[in-house]
XYZ file of C-alpha atoms in Angstrom:
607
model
C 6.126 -1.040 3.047
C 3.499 -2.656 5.164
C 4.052 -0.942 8.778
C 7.611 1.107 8.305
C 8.872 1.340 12.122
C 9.672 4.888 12.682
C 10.499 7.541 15.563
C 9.993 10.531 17.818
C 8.390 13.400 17.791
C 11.005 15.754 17.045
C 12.400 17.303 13.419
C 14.935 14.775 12.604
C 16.156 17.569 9.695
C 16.587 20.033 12.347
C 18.287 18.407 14.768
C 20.469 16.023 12.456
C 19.596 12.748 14.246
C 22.910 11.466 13.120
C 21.492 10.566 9.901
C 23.006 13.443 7.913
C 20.471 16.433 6.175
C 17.373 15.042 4.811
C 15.624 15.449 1.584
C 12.224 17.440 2.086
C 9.740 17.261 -0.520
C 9.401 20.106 -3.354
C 5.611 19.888 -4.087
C 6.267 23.482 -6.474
C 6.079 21.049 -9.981
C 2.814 20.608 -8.611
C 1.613 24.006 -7.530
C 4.007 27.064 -5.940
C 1.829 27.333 -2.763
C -1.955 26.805 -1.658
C -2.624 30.742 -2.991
C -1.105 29.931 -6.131
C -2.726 31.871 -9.385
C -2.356 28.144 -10.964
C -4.395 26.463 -8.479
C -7.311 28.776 -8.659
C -6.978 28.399 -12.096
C -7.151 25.038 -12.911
C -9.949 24.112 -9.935
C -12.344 26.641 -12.049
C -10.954 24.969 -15.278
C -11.970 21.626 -14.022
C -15.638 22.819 -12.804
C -15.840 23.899 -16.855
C -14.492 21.395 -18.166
C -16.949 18.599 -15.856
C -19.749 21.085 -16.678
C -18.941 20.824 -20.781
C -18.146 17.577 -20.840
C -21.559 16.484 -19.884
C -23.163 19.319 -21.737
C -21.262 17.544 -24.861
C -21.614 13.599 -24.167
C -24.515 13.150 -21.540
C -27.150 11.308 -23.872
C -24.824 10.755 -26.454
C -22.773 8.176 -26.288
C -24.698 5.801 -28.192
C -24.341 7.884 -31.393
C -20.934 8.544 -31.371
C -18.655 6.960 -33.907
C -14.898 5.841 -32.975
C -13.110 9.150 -33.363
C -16.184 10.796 -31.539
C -15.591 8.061 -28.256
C -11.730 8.368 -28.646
C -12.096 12.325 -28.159
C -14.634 11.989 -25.728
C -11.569 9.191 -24.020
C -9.131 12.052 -24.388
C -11.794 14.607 -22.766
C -12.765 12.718 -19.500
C -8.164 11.762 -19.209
C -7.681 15.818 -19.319
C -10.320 16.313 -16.701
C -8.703 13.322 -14.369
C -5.428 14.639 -14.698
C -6.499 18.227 -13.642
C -8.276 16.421 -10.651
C -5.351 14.010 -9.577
C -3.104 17.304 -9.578
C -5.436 19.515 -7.548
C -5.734 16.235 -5.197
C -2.046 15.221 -4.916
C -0.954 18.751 -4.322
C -3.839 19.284 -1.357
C -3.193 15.480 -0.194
C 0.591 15.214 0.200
C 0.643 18.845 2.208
C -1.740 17.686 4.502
C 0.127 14.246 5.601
C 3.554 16.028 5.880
C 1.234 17.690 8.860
C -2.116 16.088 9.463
C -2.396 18.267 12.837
C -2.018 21.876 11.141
C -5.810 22.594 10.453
C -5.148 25.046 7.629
C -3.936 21.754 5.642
C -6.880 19.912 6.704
C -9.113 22.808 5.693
C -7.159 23.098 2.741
C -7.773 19.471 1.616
C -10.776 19.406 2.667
C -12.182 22.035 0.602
C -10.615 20.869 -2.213
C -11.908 17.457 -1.992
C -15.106 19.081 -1.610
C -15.607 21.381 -4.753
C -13.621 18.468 -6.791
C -16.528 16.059 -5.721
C -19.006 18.811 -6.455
C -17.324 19.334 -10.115
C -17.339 15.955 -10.921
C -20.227 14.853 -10.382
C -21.639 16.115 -13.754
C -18.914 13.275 -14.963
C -21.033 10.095 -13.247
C -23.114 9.526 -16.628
C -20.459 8.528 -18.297
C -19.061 4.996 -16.607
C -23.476 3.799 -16.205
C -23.773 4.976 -19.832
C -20.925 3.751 -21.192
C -21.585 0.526 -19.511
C -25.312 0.273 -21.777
C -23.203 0.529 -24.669
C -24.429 -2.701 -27.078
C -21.491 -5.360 -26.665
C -21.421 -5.528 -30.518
C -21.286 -1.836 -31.293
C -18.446 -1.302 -29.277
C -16.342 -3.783 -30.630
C -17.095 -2.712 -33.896
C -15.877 0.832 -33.017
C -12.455 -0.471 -31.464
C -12.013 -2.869 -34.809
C -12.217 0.861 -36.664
C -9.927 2.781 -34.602
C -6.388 1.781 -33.058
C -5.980 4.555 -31.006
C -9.468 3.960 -29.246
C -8.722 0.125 -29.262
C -5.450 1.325 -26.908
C -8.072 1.712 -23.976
C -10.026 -1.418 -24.239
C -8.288 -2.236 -20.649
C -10.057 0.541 -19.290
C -12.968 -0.028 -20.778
C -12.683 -3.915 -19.770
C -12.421 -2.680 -16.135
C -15.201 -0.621 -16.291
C -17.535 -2.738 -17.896
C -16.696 -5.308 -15.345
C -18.857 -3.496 -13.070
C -22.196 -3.657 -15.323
C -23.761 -6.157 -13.096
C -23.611 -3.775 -9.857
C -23.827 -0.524 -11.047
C -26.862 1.690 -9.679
C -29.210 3.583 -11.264
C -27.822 7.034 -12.248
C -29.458 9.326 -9.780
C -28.292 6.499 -7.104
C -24.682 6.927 -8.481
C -25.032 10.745 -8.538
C -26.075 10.606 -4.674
C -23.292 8.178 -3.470
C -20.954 10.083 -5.605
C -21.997 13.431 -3.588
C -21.865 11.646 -0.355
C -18.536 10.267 -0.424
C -17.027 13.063 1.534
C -19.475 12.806 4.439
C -18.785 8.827 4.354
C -16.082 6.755 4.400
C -13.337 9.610 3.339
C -14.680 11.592 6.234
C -14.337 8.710 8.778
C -10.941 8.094 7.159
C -9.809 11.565 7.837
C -10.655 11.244 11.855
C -8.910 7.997 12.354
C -5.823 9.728 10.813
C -6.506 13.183 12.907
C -6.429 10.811 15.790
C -3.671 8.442 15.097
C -1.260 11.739 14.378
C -2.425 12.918 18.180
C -1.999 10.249 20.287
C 0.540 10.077 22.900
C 2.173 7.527 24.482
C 4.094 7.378 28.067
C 6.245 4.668 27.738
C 7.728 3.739 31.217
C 11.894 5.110 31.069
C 11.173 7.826 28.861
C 11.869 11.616 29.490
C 8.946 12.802 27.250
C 5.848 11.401 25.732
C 6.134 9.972 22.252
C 3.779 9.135 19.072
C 2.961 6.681 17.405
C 6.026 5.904 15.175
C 8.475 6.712 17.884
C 6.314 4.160 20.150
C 6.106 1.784 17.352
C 9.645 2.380 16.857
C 10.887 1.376 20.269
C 9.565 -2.133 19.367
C 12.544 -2.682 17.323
C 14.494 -1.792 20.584
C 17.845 -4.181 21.538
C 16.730 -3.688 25.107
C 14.228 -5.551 26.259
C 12.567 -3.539 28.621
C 12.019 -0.932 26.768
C 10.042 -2.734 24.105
C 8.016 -4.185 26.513
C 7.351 -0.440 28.051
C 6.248 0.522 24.620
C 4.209 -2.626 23.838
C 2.107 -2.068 27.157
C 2.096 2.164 26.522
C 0.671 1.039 23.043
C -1.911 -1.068 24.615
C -3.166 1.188 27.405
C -3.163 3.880 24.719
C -5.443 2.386 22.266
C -7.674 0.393 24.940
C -8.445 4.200 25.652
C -9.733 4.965 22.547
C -10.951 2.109 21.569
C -14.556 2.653 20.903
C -13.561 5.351 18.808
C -11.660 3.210 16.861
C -14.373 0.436 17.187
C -17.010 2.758 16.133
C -14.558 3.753 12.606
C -14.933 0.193 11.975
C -18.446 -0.808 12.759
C -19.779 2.254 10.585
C -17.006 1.566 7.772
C -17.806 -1.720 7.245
C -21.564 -0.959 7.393
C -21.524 1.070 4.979
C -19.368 -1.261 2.296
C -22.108 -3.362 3.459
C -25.012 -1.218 2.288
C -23.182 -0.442 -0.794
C -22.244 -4.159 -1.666
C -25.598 -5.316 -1.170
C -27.682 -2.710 -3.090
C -24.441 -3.448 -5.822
C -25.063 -7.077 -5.709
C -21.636 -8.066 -4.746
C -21.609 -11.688 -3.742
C -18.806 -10.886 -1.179
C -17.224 -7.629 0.498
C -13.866 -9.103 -0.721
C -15.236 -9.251 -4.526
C -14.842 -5.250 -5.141
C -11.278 -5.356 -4.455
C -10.707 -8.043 -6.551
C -12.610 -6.342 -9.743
C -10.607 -3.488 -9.179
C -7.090 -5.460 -8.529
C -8.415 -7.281 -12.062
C -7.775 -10.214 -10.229
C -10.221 -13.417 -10.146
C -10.841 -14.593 -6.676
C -10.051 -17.952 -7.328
C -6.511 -16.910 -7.598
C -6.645 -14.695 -4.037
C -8.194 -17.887 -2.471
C -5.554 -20.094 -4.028
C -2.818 -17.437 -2.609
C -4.451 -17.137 0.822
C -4.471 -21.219 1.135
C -1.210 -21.710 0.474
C 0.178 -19.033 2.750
C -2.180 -20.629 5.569
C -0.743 -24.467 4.777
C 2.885 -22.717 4.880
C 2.240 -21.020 8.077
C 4.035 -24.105 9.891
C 7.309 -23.993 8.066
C 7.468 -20.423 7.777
C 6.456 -18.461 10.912
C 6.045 -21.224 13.670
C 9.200 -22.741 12.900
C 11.117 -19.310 12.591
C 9.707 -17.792 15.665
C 11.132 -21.214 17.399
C 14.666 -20.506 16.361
C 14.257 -16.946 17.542
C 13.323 -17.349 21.017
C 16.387 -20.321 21.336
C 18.972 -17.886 20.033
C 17.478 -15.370 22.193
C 17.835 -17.318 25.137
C 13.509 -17.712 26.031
C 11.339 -20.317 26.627
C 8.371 -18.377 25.021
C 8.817 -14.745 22.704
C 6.218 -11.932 24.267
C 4.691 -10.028 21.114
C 6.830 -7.196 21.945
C 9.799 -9.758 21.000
C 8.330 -10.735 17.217
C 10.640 -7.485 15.578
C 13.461 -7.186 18.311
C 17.272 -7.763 16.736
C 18.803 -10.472 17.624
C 21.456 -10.573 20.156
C 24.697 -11.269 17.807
C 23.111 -7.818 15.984
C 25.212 -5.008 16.301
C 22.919 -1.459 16.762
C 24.071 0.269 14.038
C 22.880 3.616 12.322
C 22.437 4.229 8.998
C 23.311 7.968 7.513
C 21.117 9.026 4.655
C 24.116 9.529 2.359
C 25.205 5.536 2.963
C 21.305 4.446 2.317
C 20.886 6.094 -0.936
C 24.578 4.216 -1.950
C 23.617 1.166 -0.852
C 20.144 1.233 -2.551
C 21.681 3.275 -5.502
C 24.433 1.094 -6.189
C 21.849 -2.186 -5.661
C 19.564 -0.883 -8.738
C 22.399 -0.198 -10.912
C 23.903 -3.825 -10.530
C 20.693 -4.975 -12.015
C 20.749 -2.404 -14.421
C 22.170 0.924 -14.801
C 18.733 2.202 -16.415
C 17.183 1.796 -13.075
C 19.607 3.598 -10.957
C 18.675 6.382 -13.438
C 15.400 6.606 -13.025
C 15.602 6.581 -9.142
C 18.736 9.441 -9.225
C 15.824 12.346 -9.428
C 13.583 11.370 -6.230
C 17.317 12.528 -4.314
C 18.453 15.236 -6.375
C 15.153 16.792 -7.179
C 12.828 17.147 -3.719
C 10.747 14.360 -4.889
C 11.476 12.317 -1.532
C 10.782 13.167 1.944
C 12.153 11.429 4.765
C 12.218 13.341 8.294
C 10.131 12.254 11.241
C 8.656 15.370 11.940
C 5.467 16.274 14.544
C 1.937 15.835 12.775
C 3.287 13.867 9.901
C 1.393 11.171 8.756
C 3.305 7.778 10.000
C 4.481 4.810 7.178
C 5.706 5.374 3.985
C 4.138 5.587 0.826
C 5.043 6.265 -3.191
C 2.505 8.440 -4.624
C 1.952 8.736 -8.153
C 0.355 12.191 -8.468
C -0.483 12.098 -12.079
C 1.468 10.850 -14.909
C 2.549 14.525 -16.685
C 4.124 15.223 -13.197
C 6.048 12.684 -11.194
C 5.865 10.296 -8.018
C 6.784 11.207 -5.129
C 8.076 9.222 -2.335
C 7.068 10.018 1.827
C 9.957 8.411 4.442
C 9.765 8.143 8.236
C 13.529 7.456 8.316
C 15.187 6.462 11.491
C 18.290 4.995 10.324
C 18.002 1.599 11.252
C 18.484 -0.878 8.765
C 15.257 -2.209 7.892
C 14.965 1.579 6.655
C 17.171 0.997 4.028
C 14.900 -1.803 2.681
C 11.948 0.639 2.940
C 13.834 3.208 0.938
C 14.423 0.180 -1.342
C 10.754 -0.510 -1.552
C 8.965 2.997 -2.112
C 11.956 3.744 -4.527
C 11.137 0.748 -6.247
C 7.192 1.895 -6.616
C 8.190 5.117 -7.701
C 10.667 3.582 -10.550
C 7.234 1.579 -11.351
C 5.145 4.890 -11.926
C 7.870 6.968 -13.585
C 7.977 4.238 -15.981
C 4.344 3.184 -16.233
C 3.615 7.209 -16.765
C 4.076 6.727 -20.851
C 0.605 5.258 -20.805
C -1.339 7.799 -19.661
C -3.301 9.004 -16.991
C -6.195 6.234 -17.799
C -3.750 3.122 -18.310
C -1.017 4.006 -16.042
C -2.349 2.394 -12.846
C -1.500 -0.293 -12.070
C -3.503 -3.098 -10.100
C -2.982 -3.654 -6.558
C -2.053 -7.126 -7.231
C 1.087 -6.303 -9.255
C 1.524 -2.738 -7.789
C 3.638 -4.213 -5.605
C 6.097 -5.960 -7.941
C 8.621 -3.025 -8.307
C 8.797 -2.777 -4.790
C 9.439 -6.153 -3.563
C 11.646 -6.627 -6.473
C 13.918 -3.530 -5.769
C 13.907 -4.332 -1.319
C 15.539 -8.048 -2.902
C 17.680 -6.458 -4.987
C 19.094 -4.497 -1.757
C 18.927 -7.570 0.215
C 21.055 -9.385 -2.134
C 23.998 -6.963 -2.321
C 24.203 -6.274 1.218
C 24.002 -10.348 1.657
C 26.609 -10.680 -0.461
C 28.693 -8.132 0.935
C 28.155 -9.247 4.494
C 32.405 -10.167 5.967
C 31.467 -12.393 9.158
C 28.779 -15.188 9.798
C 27.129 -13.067 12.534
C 26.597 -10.570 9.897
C 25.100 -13.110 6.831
C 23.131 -14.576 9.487
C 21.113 -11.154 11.225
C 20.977 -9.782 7.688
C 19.228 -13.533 6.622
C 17.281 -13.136 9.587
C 15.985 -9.841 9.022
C 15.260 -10.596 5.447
C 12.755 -13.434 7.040
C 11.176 -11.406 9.569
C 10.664 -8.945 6.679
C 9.017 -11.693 4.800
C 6.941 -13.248 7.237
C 5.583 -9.620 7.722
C 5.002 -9.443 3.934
C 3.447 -12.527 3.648
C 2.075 -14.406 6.820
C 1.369 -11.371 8.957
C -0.798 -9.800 5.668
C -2.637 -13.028 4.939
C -3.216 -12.896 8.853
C -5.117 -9.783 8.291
C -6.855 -10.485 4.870
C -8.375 -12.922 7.769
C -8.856 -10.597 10.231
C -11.053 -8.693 7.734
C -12.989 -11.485 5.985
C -13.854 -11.977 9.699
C -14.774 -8.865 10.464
C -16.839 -7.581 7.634
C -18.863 -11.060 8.077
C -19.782 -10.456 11.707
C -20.366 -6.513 10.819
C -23.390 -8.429 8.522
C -24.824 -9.904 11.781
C -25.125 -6.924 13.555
C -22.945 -4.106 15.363
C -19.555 -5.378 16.733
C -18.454 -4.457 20.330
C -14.727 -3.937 21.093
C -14.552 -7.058 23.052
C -15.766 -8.538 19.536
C -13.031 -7.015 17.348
C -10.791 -8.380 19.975
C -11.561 -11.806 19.756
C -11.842 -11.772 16.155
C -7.763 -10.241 16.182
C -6.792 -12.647 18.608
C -8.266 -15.464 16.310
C -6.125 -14.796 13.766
C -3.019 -14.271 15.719
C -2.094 -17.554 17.454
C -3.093 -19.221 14.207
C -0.534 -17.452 12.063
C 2.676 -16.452 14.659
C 2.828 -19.991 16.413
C 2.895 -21.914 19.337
C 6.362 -19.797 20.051
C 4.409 -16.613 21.546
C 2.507 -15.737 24.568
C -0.138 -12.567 23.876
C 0.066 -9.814 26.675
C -3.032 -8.552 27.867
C -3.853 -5.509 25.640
C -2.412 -7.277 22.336
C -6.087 -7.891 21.357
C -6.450 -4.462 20.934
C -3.487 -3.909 18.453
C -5.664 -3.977 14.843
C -6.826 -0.396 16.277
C -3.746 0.747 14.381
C -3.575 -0.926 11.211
C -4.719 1.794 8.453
C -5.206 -0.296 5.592
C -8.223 -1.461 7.357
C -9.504 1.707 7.277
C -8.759 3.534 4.009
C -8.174 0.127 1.724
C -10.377 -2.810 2.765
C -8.827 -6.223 1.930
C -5.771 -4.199 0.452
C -3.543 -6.603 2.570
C -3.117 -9.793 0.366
C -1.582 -7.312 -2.213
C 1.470 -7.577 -0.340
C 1.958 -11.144 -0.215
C 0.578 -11.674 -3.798
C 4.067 -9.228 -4.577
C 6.186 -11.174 -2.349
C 4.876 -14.203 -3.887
C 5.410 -12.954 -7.448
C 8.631 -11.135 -7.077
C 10.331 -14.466 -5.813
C 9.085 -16.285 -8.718
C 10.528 -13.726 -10.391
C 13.632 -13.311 -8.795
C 13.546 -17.241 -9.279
C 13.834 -16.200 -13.088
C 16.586 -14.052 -13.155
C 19.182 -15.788 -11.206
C 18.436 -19.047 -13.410
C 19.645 -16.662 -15.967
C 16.568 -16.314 -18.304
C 17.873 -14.409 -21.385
C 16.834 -10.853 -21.659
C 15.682 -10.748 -18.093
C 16.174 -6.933 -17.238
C 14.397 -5.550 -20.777
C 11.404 -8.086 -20.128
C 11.212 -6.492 -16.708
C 11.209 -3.133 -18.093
C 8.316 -3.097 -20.536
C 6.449 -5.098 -17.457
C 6.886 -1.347 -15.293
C 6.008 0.200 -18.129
C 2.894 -1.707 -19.306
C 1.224 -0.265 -16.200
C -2.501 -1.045 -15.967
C -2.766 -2.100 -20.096
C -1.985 -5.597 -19.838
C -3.760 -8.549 -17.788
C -1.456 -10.428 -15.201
C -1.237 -13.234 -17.560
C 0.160 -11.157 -20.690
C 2.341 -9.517 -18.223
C 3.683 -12.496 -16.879
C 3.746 -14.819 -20.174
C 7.329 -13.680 -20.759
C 8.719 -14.780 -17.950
C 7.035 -18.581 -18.224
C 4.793 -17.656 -14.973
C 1.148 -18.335 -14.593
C -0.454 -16.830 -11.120
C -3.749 -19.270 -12.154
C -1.238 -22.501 -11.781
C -2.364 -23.349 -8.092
C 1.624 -24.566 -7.274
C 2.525 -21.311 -8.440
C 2.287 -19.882 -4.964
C 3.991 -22.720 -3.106
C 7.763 -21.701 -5.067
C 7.747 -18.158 -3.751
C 7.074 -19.250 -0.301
C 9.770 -22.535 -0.781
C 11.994 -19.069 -0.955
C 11.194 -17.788 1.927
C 11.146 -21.794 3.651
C 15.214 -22.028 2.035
C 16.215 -18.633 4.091
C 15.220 -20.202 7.227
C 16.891 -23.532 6.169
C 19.928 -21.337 5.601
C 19.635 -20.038 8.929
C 19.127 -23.437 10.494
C 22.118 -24.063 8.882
C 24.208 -21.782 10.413
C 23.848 -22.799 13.856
């Protein structure tokens, strides 16, 4: 999920938090502990292995005839699956407590001496990549296994035109950790510290329990936490201003030397996405803005009784809502019982991240805020991180990261080279499995009130997805163009937020002084430039989809299937074929967002 509202800074599994005992995660199918005889093990196996590899291949490729570059395949999968396990393991301890600083160290280190190992491995993408066109395709005509990976090897040779010399790929490879991982790292160290003193509270809270508070019937204190957040953040802000100035730099530097003709155009090679498909996306959401989020936000402040909604109104229930809290035990029913409807294979697959320590949920001091589904590598399993509150948009993000990790148990049969799956349709699982929830709780829903705040919610969730997301795909493009000018001052970043805002939430809101300062937060900024628009191309896709199976089409649920399961090996056109959807068709867009346009007809409806 986007930005998963959590809570306070207290161990919601010690103290109960009315939410019943929550799963913790069992990392021990990675490793047994940090000093384990395994880890040690397999990081000296994987400085071997690196070493050998190169001692075998480096030079050689050229000569090699199919069997020789299908073991030589096999060889470099082995060595990334040893890495992604040695990396998981470190990673996921350090964000259930980015403050301890033996977990930082810890990852750190491990990071460090992985990037030192591998680096004997950067030959082989800039060599394989001289390969003659003809000779290749001559040696996947001889050999069906080899032929399996031409996916990857489309991918990779998609970035002929900007790779680097070697020794230039060797040194960018070796400075990763001092660049944009190790900027990464402080804006998470910081983010896990701040405080906030929101005005009516006993005690100083974090982040998610500020963010949290947002979500607040009373309106108050959502305003107290809105204007904490701001005074918070316009505090730090040139550290945060500084993180993006020398992020965005540096993409800069590396784009240009690469040749990239825009700083959106890496993400989309890597999504295996063509841009004129992102731009056809991002212009329809744009047109829609209108009869999506200005007319919604409308409605909201008349049934909330306001001229004009404040910013820290945009997620507040409405008033016919009911505060309710949500026990663990009654989420994973609801969301249980949701997959099984659509198929009883699916509520299978999910039944391990709750039985077996795969999932944890807890807000707990130093952990890292959000949720996430992580994949760790494919001869292990996912695993799923929570902030879980028990409100109900919860439920939905249990929905969602379940829904990912369904994707990656599934797409795991392909191996560790063609089980990834691009950003673009990474998303599908999730999106599919939150409407799946939404659905059965819709239908389930006894009184008007209750059809029309679950209806409601289902927008706002949406409108998040999709307006809000395109809103900062914006935001960025922005950004990374003025970085190109020159070095960007807070006030600059501001403007360039604020810019975007208005545009895509409607003549409905008025922005407190402070709001400008509210993309300080976003991570995805930070860690995944232009990662945004994956979220509405899912939305987008998944109601297309969802279009599909209530019409009906026959064999719905095993198409779906080998979808999740084609992970990464199959182009979004092949994947989609069976279902009679084409993402290049530039209406395409326009029926999942008619979806969303229907809900708030629905709720117009209903007044």
């Amino acid at each position: 999920m986007t930005l998963p509202l959590s809570r306070p800074v207290f161990d919601a599994n010690a103290s109960g938090g009315g939410f019943g005992k929550l799963p913790e995660w069992d990392l021990t199918d990675l490793y047994k502990a940090p000093d384990a005889p395994e880890f040690a093990a397999d990081m000296e196996w994987l400085g071997k292995a690196c070493a050998a590899f190169a001692a075998t291949y480096e030079g050689k490729l050229a000569g090699l005839d199919a069997a020789g570059l299908l073991k030589a395949v096999q060889d470099y999968e082995q060595i990334d699956v040893t890495a992604g396990r040695i990396m998981s393991y470190a990673g996921l301890r350090y964000y259930q407590n980015t403050m301890d600083s033996e977990r930082a160290k810890f990852m750190a280190d491990a990071e460090g001496r992985v990037t030192d190992a591998t680096t004997a491995l950067v030959f082989w993408s800039l060599e394989f990549n001289r390969l003659d066109d003809d000779h290749l395709a001559r040696l996947l005509a001889a050999n069906g296994d080899l032929a399996r990976y031409r996916p990857v090897f489309d991918r990779l040779r998609a970035m002929r035109p900007h790779q680097l010399s070697d020794e230039l790929e060797r040194f960018l490879h070796d400075e990763s950790v001092v660049g944009a991982s190790a900027w990464n790292k402080l804006f998470d160290e910081t983010m896990a510290g701040l405080m906030f003193a929101v005005e009516g509270e006993p005690e100083e809270l974090n982040l998610e329990a500020t963010l949290n508070l947002l979500t607040d019937p009373e309106r108050p204190r959502r305003e107290a936490a809105a204007r904490a957040l701001a005074a918070v953040f316009d505090r730090n802000i040139k550290l945060f201003a500084r993180v993006h100035n020398t992020l965005a730099k540096e993409k800069e530097i590396h784009d240009r030397w690469r040749k990239m003709p825009s700083p959106q155009y890496g993400r989309h090679l890597s999504n295996h996405v063509e841009p004129e498909v992102v731009e056809a996306l991002r212009n329809a959401v744009v047109a829609a803005y209108p009869k999506l989020s200005h007319r919604y936000y409308r409605l909201k402040a008349k049934w909330m009784g306001l001229d004009r909604l404040q910013v820290w109104d945009r997620n507040a229930p409405l008033p016919i809502e009911t505060p309710k809290t949500v026990d663990w035990a009654s989420a994973e029913k609801t969301v249980t019982e949701a997959y099984a409807a659509f198929d009883p294979r699916m509520a299978d697959l999910a039944a391990p991240f709750f039985k077996k320590g795969w999932i944890d949920a807890g807000v707990k001091p130093g952990k890292a805020p959000g949720a996430f589904a992580h994949p760790t590598v494919t001869t292990v399993h996912p695993y799923v991180m929570l902030n879980y509150l028990g409100k109900p948009r919860d439920v939905m993000t249990l929905a969602h990261e379940l829904g990912h990790g369904v994707h990656q148990v599934l797409a795991a049969g392909q191996g560790e080279l063609l089980s990834a799956t691009p950003l673009t349709l990474a998303e599908t699982a999730s999106v599919f499995g939150e409407m799946l929830t939404f659905r059965k709780l819709l239908n389930e829903a006894k009184t008007p009130a209750e059809k029309k705040t679950l209806l409601a919610g289902k927008v706002e969730d949406m409108i998040n997805t999709v307006v809000r997301q395109i809103a900062f795909y914006d935001f960025e493009c922005k950004l990374h163009a003025a970085r190109a000018e020159g070095e960007l001052t807070p006030d600059d970043i501001n403007a360039l937020w604020m810019s975007v805002q208005a545009q895509s939430l409607g003549d409905a809101f008025d922005f407190m002084d402070g709001y400008e300062t509210f993309w300080a937060y976003i991570p995805h900024f930070v860690h995944s430039p232009f990662y945004v628009y994956a979220y509405a191309f899912g939305d987008g896709l998944v109601n297309a989809l969802y279009a599909a199976y209530e019409s009906g089409l026959p064999g719905f649920q095993d198409k779906y299937f080998e979808m999740l399961k084609a992970g990464g090996s199959k182009h979004h056109k092949e994947l989609l074929a069976p279902f009679g959807l084409d993402l290049s068709d530039p209406s395409f867009w326009d029926k999942g967002l008619n979806m969303i346009a229907g809900f708030i007809d629905e709720l117009e409806a209903l007044e």
